[in-house]
Amino acid sequence: MDKKGPYMIKDIKKMGQGVQVWGKFLITEKNSRKTKDGREVINLKISDSSGEIDVVVWENCQIGGSIETGKVIGILGDTGSYNNRIQLTAKKLKVLDEDPAPYLRTPAVSIDNLKNKFDNIINTVQDIYLKELLALVFTGETREKFFKAPAARKIHHNYAGGLLEHTVRVAELCLEASRIYPQLNRDLLITGALLHDIGKMKEYEIKVLPEYTVSGRLIGHIVLGHQMVEEALRLLEQKRPDMPEELKNMIKHMILSHHGNLEYGSPVKPLFPEAMLLHMMDNLDAKMYVFINKIDEEEEGEGFFTSYDPFFEQYFFKYRY
């Protein structure tokens, strides 16, 4: 059956099945392989600011330029379905000399809005030690780098401003939980929420897409964050030598334990209520991001279920009532 089109696509999320399309997108992932019968094939992930889609490039595709991650391409191809997910089979592909910025994902809320939320949350902290610790950490160059950093390379909030978005969301979840559990130390909980992923600003760097730094790959954000907070605590001690050692250790423990289990990268498990709640709210926001975005991106695909998600090792049910 002849495919309809070609149609120009400006929003990758709205790409339908069974049509020929063309548009400009960013290459976010590239894998080359050979099929069992010896044919060369390139599998790509391409994106715009609305989402991401899989592309298969066979030997008969007309290619102009060198296909590389982080490059903008113009592409003509046919849409179909593979594993319950829309897939584009490329017919023509050309690498373009264009700024990738318009094709990158951004936070759902504007950066300025997130900055205001972040500052408002900090201003709710009343404990003098914790308030001054946050002021020491989030100042000058560190503050600006934090606002621009991604929260991950792939899984969740993996774009400039993603760390700020994730941190604000975790802090907001902790604020709500502190109203339900008044036994918790609210200021300690919020301080832990704001600091828990601080090491990610040293773990990743953004060229076009998030990449590991050398220290990020060798050490990881949990230890890097612990080091950053230890340094800030040493500075704070000069002004506040009476700050309880137990409080210092609780803050550091919340950073070290926020992944919950040893097999997920934390050297210790959460050992007090605020640390456990922080771990759960961090985990909740990361997982809800994946659920919501995967269902949203694959809304146009066939059937009631998304494609298989290797991180969760499951399919997601797409129907929304």
Short mmCIF file of N, CA and C in Angstrom, two decimals, residues 28-121:
data_model
loop_
_atom_site.label_atom_id
_atom_site.label_comp_id
_atom_site.label_asym_id
_atom_site.label_seq_id
_atom_site.Cartn_x
_atom_site.Cartn_y
_atom_site.Cartn_z
N THR A 28 20.38 11.96 18.89
CA THR A 28 20.74 11.82 20.30
C THR A 28 21.44 10.49 20.60
N GLU A 29 21.34 9.54 19.68
CA GLU A 29 21.98 8.24 19.90
C GLU A 29 22.24 7.59 18.55
N LYS A 30 23.35 6.87 18.44
CA LYS A 30 23.69 6.18 17.18
C LYS A 30 24.33 4.84 17.50
N ASN A 31 23.84 3.79 16.85
CA ASN A 31 24.43 2.45 16.97
C ASN A 31 24.49 1.81 15.59
N SER A 32 25.67 1.35 15.19
CA SER A 32 25.84 0.65 13.91
C SER A 32 25.98 -0.84 14.18
N ARG A 33 25.37 -1.65 13.30
CA ARG A 33 25.46 -3.10 13.47
C ARG A 33 25.26 -3.79 12.13
N LYS A 34 25.48 -5.09 12.13
CA LYS A 34 25.20 -5.92 10.96
C LYS A 34 24.08 -6.89 11.29
N THR A 35 23.18 -7.09 10.32
CA THR A 35 22.11 -8.05 10.50
C THR A 35 22.67 -9.46 10.32
N LYS A 36 21.85 -10.47 10.60
CA LYS A 36 22.30 -11.85 10.47
C LYS A 36 22.70 -12.20 9.05
N ASP A 37 22.06 -11.52 8.06
CA ASP A 37 22.40 -11.80 6.67
C ASP A 37 23.50 -10.87 6.14
N GLY A 38 24.16 -10.14 7.06
CA GLY A 38 25.33 -9.35 6.67
C GLY A 38 25.06 -7.93 6.21
N ARG A 39 23.82 -7.46 6.29
CA ARG A 39 23.52 -6.10 5.85
C ARG A 39 23.89 -5.08 6.94
N GLU A 40 24.42 -3.94 6.48
CA GLU A 40 24.75 -2.85 7.40
C GLU A 40 23.48 -2.09 7.75
N VAL A 41 23.33 -1.76 9.03
CA VAL A 41 22.18 -0.97 9.46
C VAL A 41 22.62 -0.03 10.58
N ILE A 42 22.08 1.17 10.56
CA ILE A 42 22.34 2.15 11.62
C ILE A 42 21.03 2.43 12.34
N ASN A 43 21.05 2.29 13.65
CA ASN A 43 19.89 2.65 14.47
C ASN A 43 20.15 3.98 15.16
N LEU A 44 19.23 4.90 14.97
CA LEU A 44 19.35 6.23 15.56
C LEU A 44 18.18 6.50 16.50
N LYS A 45 18.42 7.38 17.44
CA LYS A 45 17.34 8.06 18.14
C LYS A 45 17.47 9.53 17.76
N ILE A 46 16.36 10.12 17.32
CA ILE A 46 16.36 11.53 16.96
C ILE A 46 15.31 12.24 17.81
N SER A 47 15.53 13.52 18.04
CA SER A 47 14.61 14.24 18.92
C SER A 47 14.38 15.66 18.44
N ASP A 48 13.29 16.23 18.95
CA ASP A 48 13.11 17.67 18.95
C ASP A 48 12.72 18.03 20.38
N SER A 49 12.26 19.24 20.61
CA SER A 49 11.98 19.66 21.98
C SER A 49 10.77 18.95 22.58
N SER A 50 10.00 18.20 21.76
CA SER A 50 8.79 17.55 22.27
C SER A 50 8.99 16.08 22.62
N GLY A 51 10.04 15.45 22.09
CA GLY A 51 10.21 14.03 22.35
C GLY A 51 11.26 13.39 21.47
N GLU A 52 11.20 12.06 21.39
CA GLU A 52 12.25 11.28 20.73
C GLU A 52 11.60 10.14 19.96
N ILE A 53 12.25 9.70 18.88
CA ILE A 53 11.73 8.60 18.07
C ILE A 53 12.90 7.77 17.55
N ASP A 54 12.64 6.48 17.29
CA ASP A 54 13.66 5.58 16.74
C ASP A 54 13.68 5.68 15.22
N VAL A 55 14.88 5.60 14.65
CA VAL A 55 15.07 5.62 13.20
C VAL A 55 15.95 4.45 12.80
N VAL A 56 15.59 3.78 11.72
CA VAL A 56 16.45 2.74 11.17
C VAL A 56 16.93 3.20 9.80
N VAL A 57 18.24 3.10 9.59
CA VAL A 57 18.88 3.55 8.35
C VAL A 57 19.52 2.34 7.67
N TRP A 58 18.93 1.89 6.56
CA TRP A 58 19.46 0.74 5.83
C TRP A 58 20.47 1.19 4.78
N GLU A 59 21.12 0.22 4.15
CA GLU A 59 22.18 0.50 3.18
C GLU A 59 21.70 1.33 2.00
N ASN A 60 20.41 1.18 1.64
CA ASN A 60 19.90 1.88 0.45
C ASN A 60 19.48 3.33 0.72
N CYS A 61 19.65 3.79 1.95
CA CYS A 61 19.30 5.18 2.28
C CYS A 61 20.34 6.13 1.69
N GLN A 62 19.87 7.23 1.10
CA GLN A 62 20.78 8.26 0.58
C GLN A 62 21.24 9.14 1.73
N ILE A 63 22.55 9.12 1.99
CA ILE A 63 23.10 9.84 3.15
C ILE A 63 24.04 10.94 2.68
N GLY A 64 23.82 12.14 3.20
CA GLY A 64 24.71 13.26 2.91
C GLY A 64 25.38 13.72 4.19
N GLY A 65 26.70 13.51 4.29
CA GLY A 65 27.43 13.93 5.48
C GLY A 65 27.67 12.79 6.45
N SER A 66 28.42 13.09 7.51
CA SER A 66 28.79 12.09 8.51
C SER A 66 27.79 12.10 9.66
N ILE A 67 27.14 10.96 9.88
CA ILE A 67 26.12 10.86 10.93
C ILE A 67 26.81 10.75 12.29
N GLU A 68 26.56 11.72 13.15
CA GLU A 68 27.17 11.74 14.48
C GLU A 68 26.16 12.21 15.52
N THR A 69 26.29 11.68 16.73
CA THR A 69 25.46 12.14 17.84
C THR A 69 25.70 13.63 18.07
N GLY A 70 24.61 14.36 18.29
CA GLY A 70 24.72 15.80 18.53
C GLY A 70 24.59 16.65 17.29
N LYS A 71 24.44 16.00 16.12
CA LYS A 71 24.28 16.73 14.85
C LYS A 71 22.79 16.86 14.50
N VAL A 72 22.47 17.96 13.84
CA VAL A 72 21.12 18.16 13.32
C VAL A 72 21.05 17.55 11.92
N ILE A 73 19.97 16.84 11.63
CA ILE A 73 19.81 16.23 10.31
C ILE A 73 18.46 16.62 9.71
N GLY A 74 18.43 16.65 8.38
CA GLY A 74 17.18 16.68 7.65
C GLY A 74 16.90 15.26 7.21
N ILE A 75 15.68 14.79 7.37
CA ILE A 75 15.39 13.39 7.09
C ILE A 75 14.04 13.23 6.40
N LEU A 76 14.01 12.32 5.41
CA LEU A 76 12.78 11.90 4.75
C LEU A 76 12.64 10.41 4.98
N GLY A 77 11.47 9.97 5.42
CA GLY A 77 11.31 8.56 5.68
C GLY A 77 9.87 8.14 5.85
N ASP A 78 9.68 6.83 6.01
CA ASP A 78 8.36 6.23 6.17
C ASP A 78 8.17 5.80 7.63
N THR A 79 7.00 6.10 8.16
CA THR A 79 6.72 5.71 9.54
C THR A 79 5.99 4.37 9.59
N GLY A 80 6.35 3.61 10.60
CA GLY A 80 5.70 2.33 10.85
C GLY A 80 5.71 2.07 12.34
N SER A 81 5.47 0.82 12.71
CA SER A 81 5.44 0.47 14.13
C SER A 81 6.37 -0.70 14.38
N TYR A 82 7.15 -0.61 15.44
CA TYR A 82 8.02 -1.71 15.85
C TYR A 82 7.97 -1.79 17.37
N ASN A 83 7.60 -2.95 17.88
CA ASN A 83 7.53 -3.16 19.33
C ASN A 83 6.61 -2.13 19.99
N ASN A 84 5.45 -1.90 19.39
CA ASN A 84 4.43 -0.97 19.89
C ASN A 84 4.87 0.49 19.88
N ARG A 85 5.92 0.79 19.16
CA ARG A 85 6.46 2.15 19.14
C ARG A 85 6.63 2.60 17.70
N ILE A 86 6.29 3.86 17.42
CA ILE A 86 6.48 4.38 16.07
C ILE A 86 7.96 4.41 15.73
N GLN A 87 8.27 3.93 14.53
CA GLN A 87 9.65 3.91 14.05
C GLN A 87 9.70 4.52 12.66
N LEU A 88 10.75 5.25 12.39
CA LEU A 88 10.94 5.90 11.10
C LEU A 88 12.02 5.17 10.32
N THR A 89 11.69 4.74 9.10
CA THR A 89 12.68 4.14 8.20
C THR A 89 13.16 5.22 7.24
N ALA A 90 14.44 5.56 7.33
CA ALA A 90 14.98 6.68 6.56
C ALA A 90 15.13 6.33 5.09
N LYS A 91 14.73 7.25 4.22
CA LYS A 91 14.94 7.14 2.77
C LYS A 91 16.06 8.08 2.32
N LYS A 92 16.03 9.28 2.85
CA LYS A 92 17.08 10.27 2.59
C LYS A 92 17.44 10.93 3.90
N LEU A 93 18.73 11.22 4.05
CA LEU A 93 19.20 11.81 5.29
C LEU A 93 20.37 12.73 4.99
N LYS A 94 20.32 13.94 5.51
CA LYS A 94 21.40 14.89 5.27
C LYS A 94 21.78 15.59 6.57
N VAL A 95 23.07 15.62 6.86
CA VAL A 95 23.57 16.32 8.04
C VAL A 95 23.59 17.82 7.75
N LEU A 96 23.05 18.61 8.68
CA LEU A 96 22.91 20.05 8.48
C LEU A 96 23.82 20.82 9.44
N ASP A 97 24.30 21.95 9.00
CA ASP A 97 25.12 22.82 9.85
C ASP A 97 24.19 23.80 10.56
N GLU A 98 23.52 23.31 11.60
CA GLU A 98 22.54 24.12 12.32
C GLU A 98 22.78 24.04 13.82
N ASP A 99 22.35 25.08 14.52
CA ASP A 99 22.42 25.12 15.98
C ASP A 99 21.47 24.06 16.55
N PRO A 100 21.97 23.15 17.40
CA PRO A 100 21.09 22.11 17.94
C PRO A 100 20.13 22.59 19.02
N ALA A 101 20.35 23.80 19.54
CA ALA A 101 19.57 24.28 20.70
C ALA A 101 18.06 24.17 20.52
N PRO A 102 17.48 24.54 19.36
CA PRO A 102 16.02 24.46 19.22
C PRO A 102 15.46 23.04 19.28
N TYR A 103 16.33 22.04 19.13
CA TYR A 103 15.88 20.64 19.09
C TYR A 103 16.07 19.93 20.43
N LEU A 104 16.59 20.65 21.42
CA LEU A 104 16.86 20.05 22.73
C LEU A 104 15.64 20.16 23.64
N ARG A 105 15.46 19.16 24.47
CA ARG A 105 14.38 19.21 25.46
C ARG A 105 14.73 20.25 26.52
N THR A 106 13.71 20.80 27.11
CA THR A 106 13.87 21.78 28.18
C THR A 106 12.89 21.43 29.30
N PRO A 107 13.08 22.00 30.49
CA PRO A 107 12.13 21.72 31.57
C PRO A 107 10.71 22.10 31.19
N ALA A 108 9.75 21.40 31.79
CA ALA A 108 8.33 21.67 31.51
C ALA A 108 7.93 23.06 32.00
N VAL A 109 8.63 23.55 33.01
CA VAL A 109 8.41 24.89 33.55
C VAL A 109 9.63 25.73 33.21
N SER A 110 9.46 27.02 32.96
CA SER A 110 10.58 27.87 32.57
C SER A 110 11.65 27.91 33.65
N ILE A 111 12.90 28.10 33.24
CA ILE A 111 14.01 28.17 34.18
C ILE A 111 13.80 29.29 35.20
N ASP A 112 13.33 30.44 34.75
CA ASP A 112 13.09 31.56 35.67
C ASP A 112 12.06 31.19 36.73
N ASN A 113 11.02 30.50 36.31
CA ASN A 113 9.99 30.04 37.25
C ASN A 113 10.59 29.06 38.26
N LEU A 114 11.42 28.14 37.77
CA LEU A 114 12.05 27.16 38.65
C LEU A 114 13.02 27.83 39.62
N LYS A 115 13.76 28.83 39.15
CA LYS A 115 14.67 29.57 40.04
C LYS A 115 13.90 30.23 41.17
N ASN A 116 12.77 30.83 40.83
CA ASN A 116 11.94 31.49 41.85
C ASN A 116 11.43 30.47 42.87
N LYS A 117 10.99 29.31 42.38
CA LYS A 117 10.53 28.27 43.30
C LYS A 117 11.66 27.80 44.20
N PHE A 118 12.83 27.61 43.61
CA PHE A 118 14.01 27.16 44.36
C PHE A 118 14.34 28.16 45.48
N ASP A 119 14.40 29.44 45.13
CA ASP A 119 14.73 30.47 46.12
C ASP A 119 13.65 30.57 47.20
N ASN A 120 12.40 30.43 46.81
CA ASN A 120 11.31 30.48 47.79
C ASN A 120 11.39 29.32 48.78
N ILE A 121 11.78 28.15 48.28
CA ILE A 121 11.93 26.99 49.17
C ILE A 121 13.08 27.21 50.14
#
